Coordinates of C-alpha atoms in Angstrom, one line a residue:
M1 CA 19.7 -5.1 22.4
I2 CA 16.0 -6.5 22.4
R3 CA 15.4 -10.2 22.7
L4 CA 12.9 -12.2 23.0
K5 CA 13.4 -15.9 24.7
T6 CA 10.3 -18.5 23.7
L7 CA 8.0 -15.8 24.1
T8 CA 4.0 -16.6 23.3
L9 CA 1.5 -14.0 23.2
R10 CA -2.0 -13.9 23.2
R11 CA -5.3 -11.7 22.8
G12 CA -8.1 -13.3 24.0
T13 CA -7.7 -16.8 22.3
K14 CA -6.0 -15.9 19.6
V15 CA -2.0 -16.6 19.3
L16 CA -0.4 -13.9 17.8
L17 CA 3.4 -14.9 18.7
N18 CA 4.0 -18.9 19.5
R19 CA 7.4 -19.6 21.2
V20 CA 9.5 -16.9 19.2
E21 CA 13.1 -16.1 19.9
L22 CA 14.2 -12.7 18.1
T23 CA 17.2 -10.4 18.2
L24 CA 17.2 -6.7 17.5
Q25 CA 20.9 -5.1 17.6
P26 CA 21.3 -1.7 18.8
G27 CA 20.9 1.0 16.2
S28 CA 19.1 -1.7 13.8
K29 CA 16.9 -0.2 11.6
T30 CA 13.9 -2.5 11.3
G31 CA 10.5 -2.4 9.3
I32 CA 7.9 -4.8 10.3
V33 CA 5.6 -6.3 7.7
G34 CA 3.0 -9.0 7.9
A35 CA -1.3 -8.9 7.4
N36 CA -3.6 -6.9 9.1
G37 CA -4.5 -8.6 12.2
A38 CA -1.3 -10.8 12.3
G39 CA 0.0 -8.9 15.7
K40 CA 2.3 -6.3 14.6
S41 CA 0.8 -3.6 16.8
S42 CA 0.4 -5.8 19.9
F43 CA 4.2 -6.0 19.2
F44 CA 4.9 -2.6 19.6
A45 CA 2.7 -2.8 22.6
L46 CA 4.6 -5.7 24.2
L47 CA 7.6 -3.3 23.6
R48 CA 6.1 -0.4 25.4
D49 CA 5.2 -2.8 28.8
E50 CA 1.6 -2.1 27.8
I51 CA 0.8 -5.8 27.3
H52 CA 2.6 -8.5 28.8
A53 CA 4.1 -12.3 27.5
D54 CA 1.9 -15.0 28.2
E55 CA 5.0 -17.1 28.3
G56 CA 8.8 -17.0 27.9
D57 CA 10.7 -13.4 28.2
L58 CA 11.4 -10.2 26.9
E59 CA 14.2 -8.7 27.7
M60 CA 15.2 -4.9 27.1
P61 CA 18.1 -2.9 28.6
P62 CA 16.9 -1.2 32.2
R63 CA 16.0 3.0 31.5
V64 CA 15.6 3.0 27.9
A65 CA 13.8 5.7 26.6
I66 CA 11.0 4.5 23.8
A67 CA 9.4 6.9 21.8
H68 CA 6.0 6.2 19.8
V69 CA 3.3 7.8 18.0
A70 CA 0.3 8.9 20.1
Q71 CA -3.1 7.8 18.0
E72 CA -5.2 10.6 19.7
T73 CA -4.7 14.3 20.2
P74 CA -6.7 16.3 22.7
A75 CA -8.1 19.4 21.9
L76 CA -5.3 21.2 23.8
P77 CA -5.0 25.0 24.0
C78 CA -0.9 24.8 24.1
S79 CA 0.8 26.0 20.9
A80 CA 1.7 23.5 18.5
L81 CA 5.5 24.0 19.5
D82 CA 5.0 23.6 23.2
Y83 CA 3.2 20.4 21.9
V84 CA 6.0 19.2 20.0
L85 CA 9.0 20.5 23.2
D86 CA 6.2 18.1 25.3
G87 CA 8.1 15.2 23.6
D88 CA 11.7 16.0 25.3
L89 CA 10.6 14.9 28.7
E90 CA 13.7 15.3 30.1
L91 CA 13.9 18.8 29.1
R92 CA 10.4 19.5 30.7
K93 CA 11.8 18.0 33.7
I94 CA 15.0 20.4 33.8
E95 CA 12.7 23.1 33.1
A96 CA 10.2 22.7 36.1
E97 CA 12.9 22.3 38.1
I98 CA 13.9 25.8 37.2
N99 CA 11.1 27.0 37.6
A100 CA 10.4 25.6 41.3
I101 CA 13.6 27.2 42.9
A102 CA 13.2 30.4 40.2
H103 CA 12.6 32.7 43.3
D104 CA 15.3 30.8 45.4
D105 CA 18.4 33.3 45.7
N106 CA 20.0 31.2 48.3
D107 CA 20.6 28.1 46.0
G108 CA 22.7 29.6 43.8
M109 CA 24.8 25.8 43.4
A110 CA 21.5 24.1 42.2
H111 CA 20.8 26.7 39.8
G112 CA 24.3 26.2 38.0
E113 CA 23.8 22.5 38.2
L114 CA 20.2 23.1 36.5
F115 CA 21.8 25.3 33.4
A116 CA 24.3 23.1 33.1
R117 CA 22.2 19.8 32.4
L118 CA 19.8 22.0 30.4
D119 CA 23.1 22.5 28.3
A120 CA 24.2 19.3 28.3
I121 CA 21.2 18.1 26.8
D122 CA 21.0 21.1 24.0
G123 CA 18.3 22.4 25.5
Y124 CA 18.7 26.3 24.5
T125 CA 18.4 25.1 21.1
A126 CA 15.2 22.9 21.6
P127 CA 12.4 25.3 20.2
A128 CA 14.8 26.0 17.1
R129 CA 14.9 22.3 16.5
A130 CA 11.0 21.7 17.7
A131 CA 10.3 24.2 14.7
K132 CA 12.7 22.7 12.1
L133 CA 10.3 19.4 12.8
L134 CA 7.7 21.6 12.1
A135 CA 8.2 23.0 9.2
G136 CA 9.9 19.7 7.6
L137 CA 6.4 18.4 8.3
G138 CA 4.6 20.9 6.6
F139 CA 3.7 23.1 9.3
S140 CA 4.0 27.4 8.5
L141 CA 6.2 29.7 10.9
E142 CA 2.7 31.1 11.7
E143 CA 1.0 27.9 12.4
N144 CA 3.8 27.1 15.3
S145 CA 1.9 29.5 17.8
K146 CA -1.7 28.5 16.7
P147 CA -3.2 25.9 19.6
V148 CA -3.5 22.3 19.3
S149 CA -7.0 22.5 19.4
S150 CA -7.1 24.6 16.0
F151 CA -5.8 21.8 14.0
S152 CA -7.8 18.9 11.7
G153 CA -6.8 15.3 12.9
G154 CA -4.6 14.7 9.8
W155 CA -2.3 17.8 11.5
R156 CA -2.6 16.7 15.0
M157 CA -1.3 13.3 13.7
R158 CA 1.5 15.3 12.3
L159 CA 1.8 17.1 15.8
N160 CA 2.1 13.8 17.2
L161 CA 4.6 12.4 15.0
A162 CA 6.9 15.4 15.4
Q163 CA 6.6 15.1 19.4
A164 CA 7.4 11.5 19.0
L165 CA 11.1 12.6 16.7
M166 CA 11.6 15.5 19.4
C167 CA 12.2 12.9 21.8
R168 CA 15.5 11.6 22.2
S169 CA 15.0 8.1 22.5
D170 CA 16.8 4.8 22.4
L171 CA 14.2 2.9 20.4
L172 CA 11.6 4.8 18.4
L173 CA 8.4 2.8 17.5
L174 CA 6.8 4.2 14.3
D175 CA 3.2 2.4 13.2
E176 CA 2.4 3.7 9.9
P177 CA 3.6 7.0 9.8
T178 CA 2.8 7.8 6.2
N179 CA -0.7 7.7 6.5
H180 CA -1.6 11.3 7.3
L181 CA 1.4 12.7 4.7
D182 CA 1.7 14.0 1.3
L183 CA 4.6 12.7 -0.7
E184 CA 6.7 15.7 -0.3
T185 CA 6.6 14.8 3.7
V186 CA 6.9 11.5 3.3
V187 CA 10.4 12.5 1.3
W188 CA 11.5 14.7 4.4
L189 CA 10.8 11.5 7.0
E190 CA 13.0 9.6 4.7
D191 CA 15.8 11.7 5.2
W192 CA 15.7 12.3 8.9
L193 CA 15.4 8.7 9.9
K194 CA 18.2 8.0 7.8
T195 CA 19.8 10.1 10.5
Y196 CA 18.4 8.4 13.6
P197 CA 20.8 7.2 15.7
G198 CA 18.8 4.7 17.8
M199 CA 17.2 1.5 17.1
L200 CA 14.2 2.1 14.6
L201 CA 11.5 -0.4 14.4
I202 CA 8.6 0.8 11.7
I203 CA 5.2 -1.4 11.0
S204 CA 4.6 0.4 7.4
H205 CA 3.2 -1.0 3.8
D206 CA 4.6 1.7 2.0
R207 CA 7.7 -0.3 0.3
D208 CA 9.5 2.5 -1.0
F209 CA 9.4 4.6 2.1
L210 CA 10.2 1.1 3.6
D211 CA 13.7 0.6 1.3
S212 CA 14.6 4.3 2.2
T213 CA 14.8 3.8 6.0
I214 CA 15.4 -0.3 7.3
K215 CA 18.0 -2.5 6.7
Q216 CA 16.0 -5.5 7.4
I217 CA 12.6 -6.7 7.3
L218 CA 10.6 -8.6 10.5
H219 CA 7.8 -10.7 9.1
V220 CA 5.2 -11.6 11.2
D221 CA 3.3 -14.5 9.9
N222 CA 1.7 -17.6 11.2
A223 CA 2.1 -16.1 14.7
Q224 CA 6.4 -16.4 14.3
L225 CA 8.7 -13.7 13.6
T226 CA 10.9 -13.9 10.7
I227 CA 14.3 -11.7 10.1
Y228 CA 15.1 -11.5 6.6
T229 CA 18.4 -8.9 5.9
G230 CA 18.2 -5.9 3.4
T231 CA 15.1 -4.2 1.4
Y232 CA 11.4 -5.2 1.0
E233 CA 12.6 -6.6 -2.5
D234 CA 15.2 -8.5 -0.9
F235 CA 12.2 -9.7 1.8
E236 CA 10.2 -10.8 -1.3
N237 CA 12.9 -12.5 -3.0
Q238 CA 13.8 -14.5 0.2
C239 CA 10.7 -15.4 1.1
A240 CA 9.7 -17.0 -2.2
E241 CA 13.1 -18.8 -2.4
R242 CA 11.8 -20.0 1.5
L243 CA 8.7 -20.9 0.2
A244 CA 9.6 -22.7 -2.6
Q245 CA 12.2 -24.7 -0.4
Q246 CA 9.2 -25.4 2.1
S247 CA 6.9 -26.3 -0.9
Q248 CA 9.0 -28.9 -1.9
A249 CA 9.8 -30.3 1.4
F250 CA 5.7 -30.4 1.8
D251 CA 5.4 -32.2 -1.6
K252 CA 8.4 -34.8 -0.8
Q253 CA 6.4 -35.2 2.5
Q254 CA 2.9 -36.0 1.6
R255 CA 4.6 -38.6 -0.9
Q256 CA 6.0 -40.1 2.1
I257 CA 3.0 -40.2 4.1
A258 CA 1.3 -41.7 1.0
H259 CA 3.6 -44.5 1.1
L260 CA 3.1 -44.8 4.7
E261 CA -0.3 -44.7 4.8
S262 CA -0.5 -47.8 2.2
F263 CA 1.6 -49.8 3.4
I264 CA -0.2 -49.7 6.7
T265 CA -4.0 -50.1 4.8
R266 CA -2.6 -52.7 3.2
F267 CA -0.2 -55.5 5.3
K268 CA -1.8 -54.2 9.1
A269 CA -4.4 -56.8 8.8
K270 CA -1.5 -59.9 8.0
A271 CA 0.3 -61.7 10.6
S272 CA 3.1 -61.6 9.0
K273 CA 3.5 -57.5 8.8
A274 CA 1.8 -56.5 11.4
K275 CA 5.2 -55.6 13.2
Q276 CA 6.4 -53.6 10.0
A277 CA 3.0 -51.9 9.5
Q278 CA 3.1 -51.0 13.6
S279 CA 6.3 -49.4 13.0
R280 CA 5.2 -47.7 10.1
V281 CA 1.9 -46.1 12.0
K282 CA 4.5 -44.7 14.8
A283 CA 7.1 -43.1 11.9
L284 CA 4.1 -41.3 10.7
E285 CA 3.0 -40.1 14.3
K286 CA 6.2 -38.7 14.8
M287 CA 6.6 -37.4 11.3
E288 CA 6.9 -33.3 12.0
K289 CA 4.3 -31.5 10.0
I290 CA 5.4 -29.5 7.6
A291 CA 2.6 -26.8 6.9
A292 CA 1.7 -26.5 3.1
A293 CA 3.4 -22.8 1.7
H294 CA 0.6 -20.5 1.1
V295 CA 2.3 -18.6 -1.5
D296 CA -0.9 -17.3 -3.0
S297 CA -2.6 -13.8 -1.6
P298 CA -5.6 -13.7 -0.2
F299 CA -7.1 -11.1 -2.5
N300 CA -7.8 -12.6 -6.0
F301 CA -10.0 -9.2 -8.0
S302 CA -10.3 -7.8 -11.5
F303 CA -12.3 -4.4 -12.4
R304 CA -15.3 -5.4 -14.7
E305 CA -15.1 -4.1 -18.1
P306 CA -16.7 -0.8 -18.3
D307 CA -20.2 -0.6 -20.6
S308 CA -19.0 2.0 -22.5
S309 CA -16.0 4.5 -23.5
P310 CA -17.1 7.9 -24.2
N311 CA -14.3 10.3 -25.1
P312 CA -13.8 12.5 -23.3
L313 CA -15.0 11.3 -20.3
V314 CA -15.3 14.8 -18.5
H315 CA -14.5 18.3 -19.6
L316 CA -14.0 21.3 -18.0
E317 CA -14.3 25.2 -19.0
K318 CA -13.3 28.1 -17.3
A319 CA -13.8 26.0 -14.0
A320 CA -13.0 27.3 -10.5
A321 CA -13.4 25.0 -7.9
G322 CA -13.0 25.3 -3.6
Y323 CA -15.6 26.3 -1.3
S324 CA -15.4 30.7 -1.7
A325 CA -16.2 32.2 -4.9
D326 CA -13.8 35.3 -3.3
N327 CA -11.3 32.7 -3.1
P328 CA -11.4 29.6 -5.0
I329 CA -8.1 27.0 -4.3
L330 CA -8.4 25.9 -8.2
S331 CA -9.1 28.2 -11.1
E332 CA -8.8 28.7 -14.7
L333 CA -9.3 25.0 -15.4
N334 CA -9.8 24.2 -19.1
L335 CA -9.0 20.5 -19.6
S336 CA -10.4 17.3 -20.7
I337 CA -10.1 14.0 -19.4
D338 CA -10.0 11.3 -22.1
N339 CA -10.8 7.7 -22.1
S340 CA -7.1 6.2 -22.1
A341 CA -5.6 8.6 -19.2
R342 CA -4.0 7.4 -16.6
L343 CA -2.8 9.9 -14.4
G344 CA -1.1 10.6 -10.8
L345 CA -2.0 14.1 -9.4
L346 CA 1.4 16.0 -7.5
G347 CA 1.3 18.4 -5.0
V348 CA 1.7 19.3 -1.1
N349 CA -1.5 18.8 1.0
G350 CA -4.0 21.6 1.0
A351 CA -3.0 22.3 -2.9
G352 CA -6.0 21.2 -4.2
K353 CA -5.8 17.5 -5.4
S354 CA -8.9 16.6 -3.2
T355 CA -10.5 19.2 -4.4
F356 CA -9.9 18.8 -8.0
I357 CA -11.1 15.1 -7.9
R358 CA -14.2 15.8 -6.1
A359 CA -14.7 18.4 -9.0
L360 CA -14.1 15.9 -11.9
A361 CA -16.4 13.7 -9.8
G362 CA -19.3 16.1 -9.5
E363 CA -18.9 15.5 -5.5
Q364 CA -18.5 19.5 -5.4
D365 CA -20.4 22.4 -7.4
L366 CA -18.2 24.3 -9.2
L367 CA -17.3 28.0 -8.7
S368 CA -17.6 29.1 -11.8
G369 CA -17.4 27.5 -15.6
I370 CA -18.7 24.3 -17.1
R371 CA -18.1 20.5 -16.4
T372 CA -19.7 18.5 -19.3
E373 CA -19.9 14.6 -18.9
G374 CA -19.3 12.3 -21.6
K375 CA -22.4 10.2 -22.7
G376 CA -22.0 7.2 -20.6
L377 CA -19.8 8.0 -18.0
K378 CA -19.7 6.3 -15.0
I379 CA -17.4 7.3 -12.2
G380 CA -15.8 5.2 -9.5
Y381 CA -14.6 7.5 -6.9
F382 CA -12.9 6.5 -3.5
A383 CA -12.0 8.8 -0.9
Q384 CA -11.5 7.8 2.5
H385 CA -14.6 9.8 4.0
Q386 CA -17.1 7.5 1.7
L387 CA -16.2 4.5 4.4
E388 CA -18.5 6.7 6.8
Y389 CA -21.2 6.1 4.1
L390 CA -20.9 2.1 4.7
R391 CA -23.7 1.0 7.1
I392 CA -22.1 -0.8 9.8
D393 CA -25.2 -2.8 10.8
E394 CA -25.3 -4.4 7.7
S395 CA -23.1 -7.0 5.8
P396 CA -21.0 -7.1 3.0
L397 CA -23.3 -9.4 1.0
W398 CA -26.3 -7.0 2.1
H399 CA -23.9 -3.9 0.9
M400 CA -23.5 -5.7 -2.6
Q401 CA -27.1 -6.7 -2.8
K402 CA -28.1 -3.1 -2.3
I403 CA -26.2 -2.0 -5.4
D404 CA -26.9 -4.4 -7.4
P405 CA -30.3 -6.8 -6.7
N406 CA -30.2 -8.5 -9.6
T407 CA -27.2 -10.8 -9.2
R408 CA -27.4 -14.2 -7.8
E409 CA -26.3 -14.1 -3.6
Q410 CA -23.3 -16.6 -5.1
E411 CA -22.0 -14.7 -7.5
H412 CA -22.0 -11.7 -5.0
R413 CA -19.7 -14.0 -2.3
N414 CA -17.8 -14.9 -4.8
F415 CA -16.9 -12.1 -5.9
L416 CA -16.6 -10.9 -1.9
G417 CA -14.4 -13.9 -1.5
G418 CA -11.7 -12.2 -4.3
F419 CA -11.5 -9.7 -1.3
N420 CA -10.9 -12.3 1.4
F421 CA -14.6 -11.8 2.8
H422 CA -15.5 -15.3 3.3
G423 CA -17.9 -16.8 5.3
A424 CA -19.5 -15.6 8.1
M425 CA -17.2 -12.4 7.9
A426 CA -19.5 -12.0 4.0
L427 CA -23.0 -12.3 5.9
G428 CA -22.1 -10.6 9.4
P429 CA -22.2 -7.1 10.2
I430 CA -19.1 -4.5 9.5
A431 CA -19.3 -2.9 12.5
P432 CA -16.1 -4.4 14.0
F433 CA -14.0 -4.5 10.5
S434 CA -11.1 -2.4 11.0
G435 CA -10.1 0.4 8.8
G436 CA -8.5 -1.8 6.1
E437 CA -11.8 -4.2 6.1
K438 CA -13.5 -1.2 5.4
A439 CA -11.4 0.4 2.8
R440 CA -11.8 -3.3 0.7
L441 CA -15.2 -3.1 1.2
A442 CA -15.6 -0.1 -0.1
L443 CA -13.1 -1.1 -2.9
A444 CA -15.0 -3.8 -4.0
L445 CA -18.3 -1.9 -4.0
L446 CA -16.9 0.5 -6.5
I447 CA -15.5 -2.1 -8.6
W448 CA -18.3 -4.0 -8.9
Q449 CA -20.1 -0.7 -11.1
K450 CA -18.1 -1.3 -14.0
P451 CA -17.0 2.1 -13.9
N452 CA -15.5 3.9 -16.9
L453 CA -13.2 7.0 -15.2
L454 CA -11.7 5.5 -11.6
L455 CA -11.0 8.7 -9.1
L456 CA -8.8 7.2 -6.3
D457 CA -8.2 9.7 -3.6
E458 CA -5.4 8.0 -1.2
P459 CA -7.1 4.7 -2.1
T460 CA -4.2 2.6 -0.1
N461 CA -4.5 4.6 3.8
H462 CA -5.0 1.1 5.9
L463 CA -4.5 -1.4 3.2
D464 CA -1.5 -4.1 3.9
I465 CA 1.1 -5.1 1.5
E466 CA -0.7 -8.0 0.0
M467 CA -4.0 -6.2 -0.9
R468 CA -1.7 -3.0 -2.1
E469 CA -0.6 -5.6 -4.4
A470 CA -3.3 -7.1 -5.7
L471 CA -4.9 -3.7 -6.2
T472 CA -1.8 -3.0 -7.9
F473 CA -2.0 -5.5 -10.6
A474 CA -6.1 -4.8 -11.0
L475 CA -5.1 -1.3 -11.9
Q476 CA -2.9 -2.1 -14.4
D477 CA -5.6 -4.5 -16.3
F478 CA -8.2 -1.5 -15.9
D479 CA -9.8 -0.8 -19.3
G480 CA -11.0 2.9 -18.4
A481 CA -9.2 6.4 -17.4
L482 CA -7.6 6.4 -14.0
I483 CA -6.7 9.5 -11.8
V484 CA -5.1 8.6 -8.3
V485 CA -4.0 10.9 -5.6
S486 CA -1.7 8.5 -3.4
H487 CA 1.9 8.8 -1.0
D488 CA 2.4 5.5 -2.0
R489 CA 5.1 5.9 -4.7
H490 CA 4.8 2.2 -6.0
I491 CA 1.3 2.1 -6.8
L492 CA 1.7 5.4 -8.5
R493 CA 5.0 4.1 -10.6
A494 CA 3.4 0.9 -11.7
T495 CA -0.2 2.1 -12.4
V496 CA 0.1 5.8 -14.1
D497 CA 1.9 6.9 -17.6
D498 CA 2.0 10.7 -16.7
F499 CA 1.6 13.2 -13.9
W500 CA -0.5 16.5 -13.9
L501 CA 0.8 19.0 -10.7
I502 CA -1.8 21.0 -9.1
E503 CA -0.5 23.7 -7.6
D504 CA -0.7 28.0 -6.9
G505 CA -4.2 27.5 -8.0
R506 CA -3.3 25.7 -11.4
V507 CA -3.3 22.1 -12.8
A508 CA -0.8 21.6 -15.2
P509 CA 1.4 18.9 -16.8
F510 CA 4.5 17.7 -14.9
D511 CA 7.4 17.1 -17.4
G512 CA 9.4 14.5 -15.4
D513 CA 8.9 11.4 -13.3
L514 CA 8.4 11.1 -9.5
D515 CA 12.0 11.5 -8.9
D516 CA 11.9 14.3 -11.1
Y517 CA 9.0 15.7 -8.7
T518 CA 11.0 14.9 -5.6
R519 CA 14.1 17.2 -7.1
Y520 CA 11.8 19.8 -7.8
S521 CA 9.7 19.6 -4.4
Q522 CA 13.2 19.8 -2.2
E523 CA 14.4 22.7 -4.3
K524 CA 11.1 24.5 -3.3
R525 CA 11.3 23.6 0.1
S526 CA 15.2 25.0 0.1
G527 CA 13.8 28.3 -1.4
D528 CA 15.0 27.6 -5.2
K529 CA 11.9 28.3 -6.7
S530 CA 13.6 29.9 -9.8
A531 CA 15.6 26.2 -10.6
A532 CA 12.6 24.1 -9.4
N533 CA 9.9 26.0 -12.2
A534 CA 12.4 25.0 -14.6
V535 CA 11.1 21.5 -14.3
V536 CA 7.6 22.2 -15.0
N537 CA 5.7 22.4 -18.2
A538 CA 3.6 25.0 -16.9
S539 CA 2.7 26.5 -20.6
Q540 CA -1.1 27.7 -20.5
P541 CA -3.2 27.6 -23.7
S542 CA -3.6 31.0 -25.1
T543 CA -6.2 33.1 -24.3
N544 CA -6.1 34.5 -28.1
V545 CA -7.7 31.1 -29.4
N546 CA -11.2 30.9 -30.3
R547 CA -12.5 28.5 -28.2
K548 CA -15.1 27.3 -30.8
E549 CA -12.0 26.8 -33.0
Q550 CA -10.0 25.0 -30.6
K551 CA -12.7 22.7 -29.4
R552 CA -13.6 21.3 -33.4
L553 CA -9.4 21.1 -33.9
E554 CA -9.7 18.7 -30.4
A555 CA -12.7 16.6 -31.7
E556 CA -11.0 16.1 -34.9
A557 CA -7.4 15.3 -33.1
R558 CA -9.5 12.6 -31.1
Q559 CA -11.8 11.3 -34.1
K560 CA -8.1 10.7 -35.6
L561 CA -6.4 9.0 -33.0
A562 CA -9.5 6.5 -32.6
N563 CA -9.3 5.8 -36.3
A564 CA -5.5 5.1 -35.8
R565 CA -6.0 3.0 -32.8
K566 CA -8.8 1.0 -34.0
P567 CA -6.7 -1.5 -36.2
L568 CA -3.9 -1.7 -34.1
E569 CA -6.3 -2.7 -30.9
K570 CA -7.6 -5.3 -33.2
D571 CA -4.5 -6.7 -33.7
L572 CA -3.7 -6.9 -30.2
A573 CA -7.2 -8.6 -29.0
R574 CA -6.3 -11.3 -31.7
I575 CA -2.9 -11.7 -30.7
D576 CA -4.1 -11.7 -27.0
A577 CA -6.6 -14.3 -28.1
E578 CA -3.9 -16.3 -29.6
M579 CA -1.8 -16.4 -26.4
A580 CA -4.6 -17.8 -24.5
R581 CA -5.2 -20.5 -26.3
I582 CA -1.3 -21.5 -27.0
T583 CA -1.3 -21.1 -22.9
A584 CA -4.3 -23.2 -22.8
E585 CA -2.9 -26.0 -24.8
Q586 CA 0.6 -25.9 -22.5
A587 CA -1.7 -26.4 -19.5
T588 CA -3.1 -29.3 -21.0
I589 CA 0.3 -31.0 -21.6
T590 CA 1.6 -29.8 -18.4
T591 CA -1.1 -31.8 -17.0
T592 CA -0.5 -34.9 -19.5
L593 CA 2.8 -35.1 -18.4
T594 CA 2.1 -35.9 -14.3
D595 CA 1.2 -38.8 -15.6
E596 CA 3.7 -41.6 -14.4
T597 CA 2.9 -44.2 -16.9
L598 CA 4.1 -42.1 -19.6
Y599 CA 7.4 -42.2 -18.6
L600 CA 7.4 -46.1 -18.8
P601 CA 10.0 -47.3 -21.8
E602 CA 7.2 -48.7 -23.9
R603 CA 5.9 -45.3 -24.3
K604 CA 9.0 -43.4 -24.8
D605 CA 7.7 -42.5 -28.5
A606 CA 4.6 -40.7 -27.1
L607 CA 6.7 -39.1 -24.3
Q608 CA 8.9 -37.5 -27.4
K609 CA 6.0 -36.2 -29.1
I610 CA 4.3 -34.4 -26.2
L611 CA 8.0 -32.8 -25.2
A612 CA 8.3 -31.9 -29.0
S613 CA 4.8 -30.4 -29.4
E614 CA 5.5 -28.0 -25.8
L615 CA 8.7 -27.1 -27.3
K616 CA 6.5 -26.0 -30.1
L617 CA 4.0 -24.3 -28.0
K618 CA 7.1 -22.5 -26.1
E619 CA 8.2 -21.0 -29.5
K620 CA 4.7 -20.1 -30.7
L621 CA 4.1 -18.4 -27.0
A622 CA 7.7 -16.4 -27.7
E623 CA 6.7 -15.6 -31.5
R624 CA 3.4 -14.1 -30.3
E625 CA 4.3 -12.0 -27.5
A626 CA 6.9 -10.3 -29.3
A627 CA 4.3 -9.5 -31.5
W628 CA 2.0 -8.2 -29.2
M629 CA 5.5 -6.0 -27.7
V630 CA 5.3 -4.5 -31.3
V631 CA 1.5 -3.7 -31.9
S632 CA 1.6 -2.3 -27.9
D633 CA 4.5 0.0 -28.7
Q634 CA 2.7 1.3 -32.8
I635 CA -0.4 2.3 -30.2
D636 CA 1.8 4.0 -27.4
N637 CA 3.7 5.9 -30.0
L638 CA 0.8 7.3 -32.0
V639 CA 0.8 10.8 -32.0
V640 CA -1.9 13.2 -33.5

């Protein structure tokens, strides 16, 4: 059991935890959420005894074994397998003791005791268990013997994760464990964590991952820790209900305060009322101030409407991509990206998802073939390496003015405010920014430029849940083509319509959803490739078709589809405008109904007319919403 008793934790002048009370039971599985900078990682450092409480107590069982993922990996010469085995400290200790007396033939009893201890901790199977962890995290058998120094940064983070899982711990601390993993490995990790017997604490902004691995949510907010039982969705519902109640209490309290202040103002100068006024001053001082419920996200932005929408946006013909013409990563790419495409890319790490994105973006020259851009193409390309192009000595406002010097400063500052860059943060250098803050800035710069083709390569890494939700809503309303690479299943489900699978050097439509792909990838891992292949629509265009005739037929099909869509889209825009007008009228009535004089007996007829108008507007809005759904379905069902 872990207990925090009236515990206060500060970092510098900032109070991260303020007199908190918390109890975590043995074997509990807890997801830790909260805004970036709220103190989640500092809470882990507190548990690992790296920092200490300023006030109060932290109670933990003695000799508790804690495992966590190291954030740095030196370029070690030892093999990947040995590095993972180093995670089992007791195993290494026993092995060292055995080696120390290996040549002492006179101490047979000590030998026997050590080998008995080795057997008790299942030490003889440790190499096999370590190899299984490496396989689950995507390492091949040949890579087990490679030195740690030969792996890239992302794969070294996987080695750190494997080392933490190898540790026979009582408490496992995972801080954003999915950031360097592909979707297949995230699913494997979920299955592994379900069988973990100890106490599990996970900091993560991946809601699907949390829902698969935890039983409760610990919310870090306003220097307090609050436990919510259930999944992340349960947490959202419970939190919304609590905030609604808090908001009602706050509103009620404000009315009480206003009444007291009014009494004090009116009567404190009158001798006959002075005593009563003074009692109300004391009541006002003693009244516990309930903080207003901050239910609104700090992020509020949307994509600007593109200036044009060519169709197709990008076309690849007989293209090959990669780094070597002799050994391309992708080949035989014959495809077009239409202006209505909303695609999620699937495939294991190394299959070529990022290579494909760069080929579409024109960031990487093709090894062969032709890349054709539609007239007016404007690409918005986001990848983690692009954060390196930000000028750390300059401000967010400077970056905005650099890409658009003709817009007024206030308009730029208002836009940056939607990404929670306010005041000094918008005007100061970005050098002290966290990875999440830099990613937010990069996204802001991309969105401002009004792209008609969005290419997003792991856009949610380092973003907290509030920002992920804001980005998801913005992408849902984006009026352009969208292609996403992400291990965040929530954002994929919410923003894309179709999936393409990148595998064995080919790009092909995937006939299924994310659940189908999970089953497919698990079947492939288990070696049942023939069964897995049945899920994939791997059909390729016939090489016998005359290419010129095929292009003509494709152009005719696109034109026919556009002609069919145009009147329906016009109807949809008209219905949208009507719904906006009705909503505006409803807002006016809502404001009118806040007038307290409207509820006086002499204004009964006026109130009834207003309420009748409100009812009619609700009926009209429901009718228009139904019409919108009908037209929207007609557009979605168009087939040419």
